Amino acid sequence: YWNLVIDFPCKDFVLELSKDELSESIRQSTSKRISDKRVAYLAEKLTALANQSYCAVKKTSPILEEVRYYGKELLRLSEQRQTVLDQMVELAQPLPEYDILLSIPGIAETTATSIIGELGDIRRFQSANKINAFIGIDLRHYESGNFLAKEHITKRGNPYARKILFKCIHNIASASHTNPCHIADFYEKRKRQSQTTSTKPHTIASIHRLIRTMYYLITHNKLYDYTSTQNR
């Protein structure tokens, strides 16, 4: 995406090229292998957008160079981020919990590494509930006289771990089409039974179940097995 922004910061750069020239420029803008069908789609899409848009500056405007500069910076930062992630994965691979987390459907290398990085050694927690409190998804209860407030999560813990596990639930749900998981089953069941459109409460409830699963597997040094969860 950013390569295209760098090459075509203004619609004039698109419209001045023929269809074949535009297709070749798109192909050269990425180091990845890209199919002819994908190239044709992008060329058609770019041309349509260029015809619909109005450029606020001239083709010679220095603002376009600024756009290119920020595009290149974003690419550089993205590459740097990937380098750091690769180093994190390399450090996490020897740890026993790394393979255990990977055995859970929907959890890939980057997610497993991020969980280890934010939670540390899960074995140090006395229970799964302690992990809930550590990341701030334990419930806040307030009661005064006859008034009982609606319960909310405390959000006092690690916000990065919350975000990682929040995304993790949606990854598990997506992966369940080919790799079944009892956490995804629980999530989908909660959604079907709910009368509200918000999925956040179901996601938080599923995070609780995911944490219990991770805690059990890691403390017992076991890989995830979907069939064993069906017997409980």
mmCIF file of C-alpha atoms in Angstrom:
data_model
loop_
_atom_site.group_PDB
_atom_site.id
_atom_site.type_symbol
_atom_site.label_atom_id
_atom_site.label_comp_id
_atom_site.label_asym_id
_atom_site.label_seq_id
_atom_site.Cartn_x
_atom_site.Cartn_y
_atom_site.Cartn_z
ATOM 1 C CA TYR A 1 0.000 0.000 0.000
ATOM 2 C CA TRP A 2 2.654 2.528 1.029
ATOM 3 C CA ASN A 3 4.739 1.735 -2.038
ATOM 4 C CA LEU A 4 1.774 2.801 -4.168
ATOM 5 C CA VAL A 5 1.399 5.986 -2.115
ATOM 6 C CA ILE A 6 5.077 6.754 -2.738
ATOM 7 C CA ASP A 7 4.801 6.117 -6.481
ATOM 8 C CA PHE A 8 1.411 7.812 -6.943
ATOM 9 C CA PRO A 9 1.017 10.639 -4.386
ATOM 10 C CA CYS A 10 -1.210 12.510 -6.849
ATOM 11 C CA LYS A 11 -3.804 11.370 -9.384
ATOM 12 C CA ASP A 12 -1.809 12.921 -12.248
ATOM 13 C CA PHE A 13 0.896 10.280 -11.810
ATOM 14 C CA VAL A 14 -1.732 7.611 -12.469
ATOM 15 C CA LEU A 15 -3.562 9.216 -15.373
ATOM 16 C CA GLU A 16 -0.406 10.061 -17.330
ATOM 17 C CA LEU A 17 0.434 6.359 -17.695
ATOM 18 C CA SER A 18 -1.045 3.885 -20.143
ATOM 19 C CA LYS A 19 -2.711 0.755 -18.796
ATOM 20 C CA ASP A 20 0.378 -1.367 -19.502
ATOM 21 C CA GLU A 21 2.736 1.222 -17.991
ATOM 22 C CA LEU A 22 0.589 1.495 -14.882
ATOM 23 C CA SER A 23 0.479 -2.286 -14.497
ATOM 24 C CA GLU A 24 4.260 -2.526 -14.818
ATOM 25 C CA SER A 25 4.751 0.291 -12.319
ATOM 26 C CA ILE A 26 2.525 -1.520 -9.808
ATOM 27 C CA ARG A 27 4.452 -4.745 -10.343
ATOM 28 C CA GLN A 28 7.767 -2.963 -9.756
ATOM 29 C CA SER A 29 6.495 -1.254 -6.604
ATOM 30 C CA THR A 30 6.662 -4.437 -4.532
ATOM 31 C CA SER A 31 9.290 -7.098 -3.934
ATOM 32 C CA LYS A 32 6.549 -9.682 -3.397
ATOM 33 C CA ARG A 33 5.297 -11.957 -6.141
ATOM 34 C CA ILE A 34 1.995 -10.634 -7.401
ATOM 35 C CA SER A 35 -0.349 -12.286 -9.883
ATOM 36 C CA ASP A 36 -1.414 -10.705 -13.172
ATOM 37 C CA LYS A 37 -5.003 -10.753 -11.927
ATOM 38 C CA ARG A 38 -4.044 -8.784 -8.823
ATOM 39 C CA VAL A 39 -2.021 -6.285 -10.869
ATOM 40 C CA ALA A 40 -4.936 -5.742 -13.263
ATOM 41 C CA TYR A 41 -7.314 -5.225 -10.328
ATOM 42 C CA LEU A 42 -5.040 -2.651 -8.673
ATOM 43 C CA ALA A 43 -4.499 -0.800 -11.964
ATOM 44 C CA GLU A 44 -8.236 -0.629 -12.590
ATOM 45 C CA LYS A 45 -8.905 0.475 -9.013
ATOM 46 C CA LEU A 46 -6.234 3.186 -9.103
ATOM 47 C CA THR A 47 -7.511 4.527 -12.427
ATOM 48 C CA ALA A 48 -11.102 4.639 -11.170
ATOM 49 C CA LEU A 49 -10.070 6.463 -7.987
ATOM 50 C CA ALA A 50 -7.907 8.898 -9.957
ATOM 51 C CA ASN A 51 -10.830 9.759 -12.239
ATOM 52 C CA GLN A 52 -13.101 10.367 -9.243
ATOM 53 C CA SER A 53 -10.673 12.458 -7.217
ATOM 54 C CA TYR A 54 -9.635 16.092 -7.311
ATOM 55 C CA CYS A 55 -6.044 16.989 -6.503
ATOM 56 C CA ALA A 56 -5.721 19.927 -4.094
ATOM 57 C CA VAL A 57 -2.119 20.645 -5.116
ATOM 58 C CA LYS A 58 -0.151 20.676 -8.351
ATOM 59 C CA LYS A 59 2.015 17.809 -9.457
ATOM 60 C CA THR A 60 5.112 19.900 -8.720
ATOM 61 C CA SER A 61 4.034 20.798 -5.174
ATOM 62 C CA PRO A 62 6.605 20.104 -2.403
ATOM 63 C CA ILE A 63 3.753 18.607 -0.379
ATOM 64 C CA LEU A 64 3.943 15.533 -2.614
ATOM 65 C CA GLU A 65 7.580 15.054 -1.639
ATOM 66 C CA GLU A 66 6.489 15.252 1.974
ATOM 67 C CA VAL A 67 3.924 12.523 1.320
ATOM 68 C CA ARG A 68 6.646 10.364 -0.242
ATOM 69 C CA TYR A 69 8.933 11.013 2.736
ATOM 70 C CA TYR A 70 6.342 9.869 5.281
ATOM 71 C CA GLY A 71 5.503 6.857 3.125
ATOM 72 C CA LYS A 72 9.157 5.793 3.112
ATOM 73 C CA GLU A 73 9.414 6.387 6.866
ATOM 74 C CA LEU A 74 6.407 4.155 7.492
ATOM 75 C CA LEU A 75 7.970 1.410 5.377
ATOM 76 C CA ARG A 76 11.254 1.768 7.257
ATOM 77 C CA LEU A 77 9.535 1.574 10.635
ATOM 78 C CA SER A 78 7.506 -1.420 9.472
ATOM 79 C CA GLU A 79 10.677 -3.252 8.444
ATOM 80 C CA GLN A 80 12.341 -2.331 11.740
ATOM 81 C CA ARG A 81 9.304 -3.602 13.651
ATOM 82 C CA GLN A 82 9.430 -6.899 11.766
ATOM 83 C CA THR A 83 13.137 -7.266 12.594
ATOM 84 C CA VAL A 84 12.397 -6.796 16.302
ATOM 85 C CA LEU A 85 9.509 -9.285 16.118
ATOM 86 C CA ASP A 86 11.769 -11.864 14.459
ATOM 87 C CA GLN A 87 14.313 -11.398 17.254
ATOM 88 C CA MET A 88 11.579 -11.800 19.881
ATOM 89 C CA VAL A 89 10.372 -15.023 18.255
ATOM 90 C CA GLU A 90 13.933 -16.354 18.198
ATOM 91 C CA LEU A 91 14.291 -15.657 21.938
ATOM 92 C CA ALA A 92 10.900 -17.214 22.748
ATOM 93 C CA GLN A 93 11.325 -20.439 20.762
ATOM 94 C CA PRO A 94 13.446 -22.296 23.392
ATOM 95 C CA LEU A 95 10.821 -21.671 26.104
ATOM 96 C CA PRO A 96 8.472 -24.638 26.758
ATOM 97 C CA GLU A 97 5.370 -22.406 26.863
ATOM 98 C CA TYR A 98 6.077 -21.215 23.312
ATOM 99 C CA ASP A 99 5.076 -24.524 21.687
ATOM 100 C CA ILE A 100 2.204 -24.897 24.144
ATOM 101 C CA LEU A 101 0.725 -21.545 23.117
ATOM 102 C CA LEU A 102 1.233 -22.369 19.432
ATOM 103 C CA SER A 103 -0.825 -25.539 19.906
ATOM 104 C CA ILE A 104 -3.915 -23.404 20.624
ATOM 105 C CA PRO A 105 -5.738 -22.783 17.292
ATOM 106 C CA GLY A 106 -5.548 -19.151 16.200
ATOM 107 C CA ILE A 107 -2.333 -18.352 18.078
ATOM 108 C CA ALA A 108 0.632 -17.852 15.741
ATOM 109 C CA GLU A 109 4.303 -17.047 16.378
ATOM 110 C CA THR A 110 3.938 -13.299 16.869
ATOM 111 C CA THR A 111 0.925 -13.645 19.181
ATOM 112 C CA ALA A 112 2.559 -16.379 21.262
ATOM 113 C CA THR A 113 5.715 -14.291 21.608
ATOM 114 C CA SER A 114 3.715 -11.188 22.558
ATOM 115 C CA ILE A 115 1.799 -13.107 25.236
ATOM 116 C CA ILE A 116 5.045 -14.408 26.738
ATOM 117 C CA GLY A 117 6.573 -10.941 26.558
ATOM 118 C CA GLU A 118 3.692 -9.254 28.400
ATOM 119 C CA LEU A 119 2.739 -11.972 30.901
ATOM 120 C CA GLY A 120 6.213 -13.332 31.571
ATOM 121 C CA ASP A 121 6.399 -16.711 33.321
ATOM 122 C CA ILE A 122 2.760 -17.674 33.888
ATOM 123 C CA ARG A 123 3.848 -20.254 36.472
ATOM 124 C CA ARG A 124 4.563 -17.477 38.966
ATOM 125 C CA PHE A 125 0.843 -16.757 39.320
ATOM 126 C CA GLN A 126 -0.993 -18.711 42.012
ATOM 127 C CA SER A 127 -4.121 -19.050 39.881
ATOM 128 C CA ALA A 128 -5.706 -17.999 36.595
ATOM 129 C CA ASN A 129 -7.680 -15.349 38.512
ATOM 130 C CA LYS A 130 -4.394 -13.708 39.488
ATOM 131 C CA ILE A 131 -3.616 -13.337 35.777
ATOM 132 C CA ASN A 132 -7.056 -11.773 35.246
ATOM 133 C CA ALA A 133 -6.198 -9.165 37.871
ATOM 134 C CA PHE A 134 -2.713 -8.661 36.418
ATOM 135 C CA ILE A 135 -4.115 -7.650 33.025
ATOM 136 C CA GLY A 136 -7.161 -5.841 34.455
ATOM 137 C CA ILE A 137 -10.094 -7.990 33.361
ATOM 138 C CA ASP A 138 -11.250 -8.845 36.875
ATOM 139 C CA LEU A 139 -14.694 -7.426 37.590
ATOM 140 C CA ARG A 140 -15.319 -4.254 39.610
ATOM 141 C CA HIS A 141 -18.244 -4.679 42.006
ATOM 142 C CA TYR A 142 -20.031 -1.711 43.607
ATOM 143 C CA GLU A 143 -23.019 -1.990 45.930
ATOM 144 C CA SER A 144 -24.554 0.658 48.186
ATOM 145 C CA GLY A 145 -27.804 0.063 50.045
ATOM 146 C CA ASN A 146 -30.354 -1.110 47.499
ATOM 147 C CA PHE A 147 -28.210 0.096 44.588
ATOM 148 C CA LEU A 148 -26.210 -2.483 42.684
ATOM 149 C CA ALA A 149 -24.036 -1.081 39.900
ATOM 150 C CA LYS A 150 -23.457 -2.930 36.670
ATOM 151 C CA GLU A 151 -20.187 -4.838 36.827
ATOM 152 C CA HIS A 152 -17.281 -3.692 34.666
ATOM 153 C CA ILE A 153 -13.699 -4.851 34.295
ATOM 154 C CA THR A 154 -11.231 -2.871 36.402
ATOM 155 C CA LYS A 155 -8.739 -2.054 33.600
ATOM 156 C CA ARG A 156 -6.106 -1.530 36.299
ATOM 157 C CA GLY A 157 -3.640 -4.018 34.879
ATOM 158 C CA ASN A 158 -1.486 -4.389 31.778
ATOM 159 C CA PRO A 159 -3.291 -2.680 28.847
ATOM 160 C CA TYR A 160 -0.962 -4.236 26.260
ATOM 161 C CA ALA A 161 -1.726 -7.764 27.455
ATOM 162 C CA ARG A 162 -5.465 -6.956 27.349
ATOM 163 C CA LYS A 163 -5.180 -5.759 23.767
ATOM 164 C CA ILE A 164 -3.192 -8.833 22.694
ATOM 165 C CA LEU A 165 -5.651 -11.269 24.279
ATOM 166 C CA PHE A 166 -8.624 -9.293 22.933
ATOM 167 C CA LYS A 167 -7.323 -9.726 19.376
ATOM 168 C CA CYS A 168 -6.393 -13.298 20.165
ATOM 169 C CA ILE A 169 -10.031 -14.244 20.788
ATOM 170 C CA HIS A 170 -11.059 -12.972 17.360
ATOM 171 C CA ASN A 171 -8.157 -14.867 15.762
ATOM 172 C CA ILE A 172 -9.271 -18.041 17.541
ATOM 173 C CA ALA A 173 -12.851 -17.496 16.350
ATOM 174 C CA SER A 174 -11.672 -16.996 12.748
ATOM 175 C CA ALA A 175 -9.412 -20.057 12.853
ATOM 176 C CA SER A 176 -12.201 -22.257 14.252
ATOM 177 C CA HIS A 177 -13.616 -22.799 10.747
ATOM 178 C CA THR A 178 -10.717 -25.167 10.053
ATOM 179 C CA ASN A 179 -9.205 -25.667 13.536
ATOM 180 C CA PRO A 180 -11.906 -26.135 16.187
ATOM 181 C CA CYS A 181 -11.346 -24.722 19.658
ATOM 182 C CA HIS A 182 -13.585 -24.860 22.738
ATOM 183 C CA ILE A 183 -12.897 -21.157 23.344
ATOM 184 C CA ALA A 184 -14.329 -20.311 19.914
ATOM 185 C CA ASP A 185 -17.313 -22.569 20.651
ATOM 186 C CA PHE A 186 -17.924 -20.664 23.882
ATOM 187 C CA TYR A 187 -17.554 -17.295 22.129
ATOM 188 C CA GLU A 188 -20.014 -18.187 19.357
ATOM 189 C CA LYS A 189 -22.487 -19.641 21.860
ATOM 190 C CA ARG A 190 -22.413 -16.431 23.893
ATOM 191 C CA LYS A 191 -23.016 -14.373 20.749
ATOM 192 C CA ARG A 192 -25.997 -16.517 19.711
ATOM 193 C CA GLN A 193 -27.598 -16.290 23.144
ATOM 194 C CA SER A 194 -27.003 -12.558 23.532
ATOM 195 C CA GLN A 195 -29.700 -9.989 22.840
ATOM 196 C CA THR A 196 -27.164 -7.165 22.377
ATOM 197 C CA THR A 197 -25.104 -6.387 19.287
ATOM 198 C CA SER A 198 -21.904 -5.648 21.222
ATOM 199 C CA THR A 199 -19.386 -8.498 21.214
ATOM 200 C CA LYS A 200 -17.128 -6.962 23.878
ATOM 201 C CA PRO A 201 -18.716 -8.775 26.883
ATOM 202 C CA HIS A 202 -18.421 -12.099 25.046
ATOM 203 C CA THR A 203 -14.810 -11.378 24.152
ATOM 204 C CA ILE A 204 -13.931 -10.586 27.770
ATOM 205 C CA ALA A 205 -15.675 -13.745 28.985
ATOM 206 C CA SER A 206 -13.740 -15.714 26.353
ATOM 207 C CA ILE A 207 -10.462 -14.125 27.507
ATOM 208 C CA HIS A 208 -11.189 -15.506 30.994
ATOM 209 C CA ARG A 209 -11.579 -18.967 29.468
ATOM 210 C CA LEU A 210 -8.449 -18.564 27.342
ATOM 211 C CA ILE A 211 -6.405 -17.556 30.393
ATOM 212 C CA ARG A 212 -7.639 -20.589 32.337
ATOM 213 C CA THR A 213 -6.717 -22.786 29.382
ATOM 214 C CA MET A 214 -3.237 -21.286 29.000
ATOM 215 C CA TYR A 215 -2.605 -21.487 32.742
ATOM 216 C CA TYR A 216 -3.608 -25.153 32.906
ATOM 217 C CA LEU A 217 -1.629 -26.188 29.825
ATOM 218 C CA ILE A 218 1.556 -24.361 30.845
ATOM 219 C CA THR A 219 1.508 -25.412 34.506
ATOM 220 C CA HIS A 220 0.883 -29.044 33.466
ATOM 221 C CA ASN A 221 3.219 -28.875 30.432
ATOM 222 C CA LYS A 222 0.555 -30.097 27.994
ATOM 223 C CA LEU A 223 -0.289 -29.232 24.398
ATOM 224 C CA TYR A 224 -3.812 -28.164 23.489
ATOM 225 C CA ASP A 225 -6.154 -30.984 22.465
ATOM 226 C CA TYR A 226 -9.653 -30.067 21.353
ATOM 227 C CA THR A 227 -11.050 -33.572 21.879
ATOM 228 C CA SER A 228 -10.044 -33.578 25.545
ATOM 229 C CA THR A 229 -12.057 -30.400 26.136
ATOM 230 C CA GLN A 230 -15.213 -32.112 24.866
ATOM 231 C CA ASN A 231 -15.108 -34.739 27.607
ATOM 232 C CA ARG A 232 -15.407 -32.155 30.394
#
